Each structure stands twice: as structure tokens, then as C-alpha cells.
Short mmCIF file of N, CA and C in Angstrom, two decimals:
data_model
loop_
_atom_site.label_atom_id
_atom_site.label_comp_id
_atom_site.label_asym_id
_atom_site.label_seq_id
_atom_site.Cartn_x
_atom_site.Cartn_y
_atom_site.Cartn_z
N MET A 6 22.83 13.31 40.87
CA MET A 6 23.82 12.37 40.43
C MET A 6 24.14 11.42 41.57
N GLU A 7 23.97 10.14 41.34
CA GLU A 7 24.25 9.14 42.37
C GLU A 7 25.58 8.45 42.09
N HIS A 8 26.27 8.13 43.17
CA HIS A 8 27.54 7.43 43.07
C HIS A 8 27.41 6.10 43.79
N SER A 9 27.88 5.04 43.16
CA SER A 9 27.90 3.76 43.85
C SER A 9 29.18 3.66 44.67
N ASN A 10 29.14 2.83 45.69
CA ASN A 10 30.31 2.66 46.55
C ASN A 10 31.53 2.19 45.77
N SER A 11 31.33 1.31 44.83
CA SER A 11 32.47 0.78 44.09
C SER A 11 33.13 1.87 43.24
N THR A 12 32.34 2.81 42.72
CA THR A 12 32.92 3.91 41.94
C THR A 12 33.74 4.83 42.82
N VAL A 13 33.20 5.17 43.98
CA VAL A 13 33.90 6.06 44.91
C VAL A 13 35.18 5.39 45.42
N ILE A 14 35.09 4.14 45.82
CA ILE A 14 36.26 3.42 46.32
C ILE A 14 37.30 3.25 45.21
N GLY A 15 36.87 2.96 44.01
CA GLY A 15 37.79 2.81 42.89
C GLY A 15 38.50 4.11 42.56
N THR A 16 37.75 5.21 42.59
CA THR A 16 38.36 6.52 42.32
C THR A 16 39.36 6.89 43.40
N ALA A 17 38.97 6.72 44.67
CA ALA A 17 39.88 7.04 45.77
C ALA A 17 41.11 6.15 45.74
N GLY A 18 40.94 4.87 45.48
CA GLY A 18 42.07 3.94 45.41
C GLY A 18 43.00 4.27 44.26
N GLY A 19 42.43 4.59 43.12
CA GLY A 19 43.25 4.96 41.96
C GLY A 19 44.03 6.24 42.20
N THR A 20 43.38 7.21 42.83
CA THR A 20 44.07 8.46 43.15
C THR A 20 45.22 8.20 44.12
N PHE A 21 44.96 7.43 45.15
CA PHE A 21 46.00 7.10 46.14
C PHE A 21 47.17 6.37 45.48
N LEU A 22 46.86 5.39 44.65
CA LEU A 22 47.93 4.61 44.02
C LEU A 22 48.70 5.43 42.99
N SER A 23 48.08 6.44 42.38
CA SER A 23 48.81 7.26 41.43
C SER A 23 49.69 8.29 42.14
N VAL A 24 49.33 8.69 43.36
CA VAL A 24 50.14 9.65 44.12
C VAL A 24 51.26 8.94 44.87
N LEU A 25 51.04 7.72 45.29
CA LEU A 25 51.99 6.97 46.12
C LEU A 25 53.41 6.91 45.56
N PRO A 26 53.62 6.62 44.28
CA PRO A 26 55.00 6.56 43.78
C PRO A 26 55.72 7.92 43.79
N ASN A 27 54.96 9.00 43.81
CA ASN A 27 55.57 10.33 43.78
C ASN A 27 55.92 10.87 45.17
N LEU A 28 55.53 10.16 46.22
CA LEU A 28 55.85 10.59 47.57
C LEU A 28 57.23 10.09 47.97
N HIS A 29 57.99 10.98 48.56
CA HIS A 29 59.31 10.61 49.06
C HIS A 29 59.25 10.60 50.58
N SER A 30 60.06 9.77 51.19
CA SER A 30 60.00 9.62 52.65
C SER A 30 60.28 10.94 53.36
N GLU A 31 61.18 11.76 52.83
CA GLU A 31 61.46 13.04 53.48
C GLU A 31 60.29 13.99 53.39
N ASP A 32 59.49 13.89 52.31
CA ASP A 32 58.29 14.71 52.19
C ASP A 32 57.25 14.31 53.23
N VAL A 33 57.08 13.02 53.42
CA VAL A 33 56.11 12.52 54.39
C VAL A 33 56.55 12.92 55.80
N LEU A 34 57.82 12.78 56.10
CA LEU A 34 58.33 13.14 57.42
C LEU A 34 58.17 14.64 57.66
N LYS A 35 58.48 15.46 56.67
CA LYS A 35 58.34 16.90 56.80
C LYS A 35 56.87 17.27 57.02
N THR A 36 55.96 16.62 56.32
CA THR A 36 54.53 16.88 56.48
C THR A 36 54.06 16.51 57.89
N ILE A 37 54.52 15.38 58.40
CA ILE A 37 54.14 14.95 59.75
C ILE A 37 54.64 15.94 60.79
N ILE A 38 55.89 16.38 60.64
CA ILE A 38 56.47 17.33 61.59
C ILE A 38 55.72 18.66 61.54
N LEU A 39 55.46 19.17 60.34
CA LEU A 39 54.76 20.45 60.21
C LEU A 39 53.32 20.37 60.72
N ALA A 40 52.64 19.25 60.49
CA ALA A 40 51.28 19.08 60.98
C ALA A 40 51.26 19.04 62.51
N THR A 41 52.22 18.36 63.10
CA THR A 41 52.32 18.30 64.56
C THR A 41 52.59 19.68 65.13
N LEU A 42 53.54 20.38 64.54
CA LEU A 42 53.87 21.73 64.99
C LEU A 42 52.67 22.67 64.86
N GLY A 43 51.95 22.57 63.75
CA GLY A 43 50.76 23.40 63.55
C GLY A 43 49.68 23.11 64.58
N ALA A 44 49.49 21.85 64.91
CA ALA A 44 48.48 21.49 65.91
C ALA A 44 48.87 22.02 67.29
N ILE A 45 50.14 21.93 67.63
CA ILE A 45 50.60 22.42 68.94
C ILE A 45 50.44 23.93 69.03
N VAL A 46 50.83 24.66 67.98
CA VAL A 46 50.69 26.12 67.98
C VAL A 46 49.23 26.52 68.04
N SER A 47 48.38 25.87 67.28
CA SER A 47 46.95 26.18 67.28
C SER A 47 46.35 25.96 68.66
N PHE A 48 46.69 24.84 69.28
CA PHE A 48 46.17 24.54 70.61
C PHE A 48 46.65 25.56 71.63
N SER A 49 47.93 25.93 71.55
CA SER A 49 48.50 26.91 72.48
C SER A 49 47.84 28.27 72.34
N ILE A 50 47.64 28.71 71.11
CA ILE A 50 46.99 30.00 70.87
C ILE A 50 45.55 29.97 71.38
N SER A 51 44.87 28.86 71.17
CA SER A 51 43.49 28.75 71.67
C SER A 51 43.44 28.86 73.19
N LEU A 52 44.36 28.19 73.87
CA LEU A 52 44.40 28.28 75.33
C LEU A 52 44.73 29.70 75.79
N ALA A 53 45.69 30.34 75.12
CA ALA A 53 46.07 31.70 75.50
C ALA A 53 44.91 32.67 75.30
N LEU A 54 44.22 32.56 74.18
CA LEU A 54 43.07 33.44 73.93
C LEU A 54 41.96 33.20 74.94
N LYS A 55 41.72 31.94 75.26
CA LYS A 55 40.70 31.61 76.26
C LYS A 55 41.05 32.24 77.61
N PHE A 56 42.32 32.16 77.99
CA PHE A 56 42.79 32.73 79.24
C PHE A 56 42.61 34.26 79.24
N PHE A 57 43.03 34.92 78.17
CA PHE A 57 42.94 36.37 78.10
C PHE A 57 41.50 36.87 78.05
N ILE A 58 40.64 36.15 77.35
CA ILE A 58 39.22 36.55 77.29
C ILE A 58 38.58 36.38 78.65
N LYS A 59 38.88 35.26 79.32
CA LYS A 59 38.32 35.03 80.66
C LYS A 59 38.82 36.09 81.64
N LYS A 60 40.10 36.46 81.55
CA LYS A 60 40.68 37.47 82.43
C LYS A 60 40.10 38.85 82.12
N HIS A 61 39.83 39.15 80.86
CA HIS A 61 39.31 40.44 80.45
C HIS A 61 37.86 40.64 80.89
N LYS A 62 37.08 39.57 80.95
CA LYS A 62 35.66 39.67 81.34
C LYS A 62 35.49 39.97 82.82
N LYS A 63 36.47 39.68 83.64
CA LYS A 63 36.34 39.89 85.09
C LYS A 63 36.39 41.33 85.45
#
């Protein structure tokens, strides 16, 4: 099954425009805050695990 660029762009644009009116500013802000917090926690855990594995191998 082949997709033309205009079909893919039209589908993505239509989906975005149909979701846009249902988004509230507090939902977007909450999502941004939670995504940032998740990235920080993930990065911190990765560094801690790397440190403990390196220390354990010695």
C-alpha cells in the first residue's frame, strides 16, 4: 500500500486540527511539566545506574 505525501499531510493536519479545540492551556502546561520531570528523573537514574555499575565492576 503506497501513500502519497498529500494524503499523509492531509491526514496529519486533519487530526491535529480536530484535536486542537479540545486542548486546554492547563492540560498543555501539565503535559510540559510532567514531560520535563520525567526526562530529568530518567536522566538521573541513568547516571546513577552507570555510576553503580562502574563502581561494582572494579
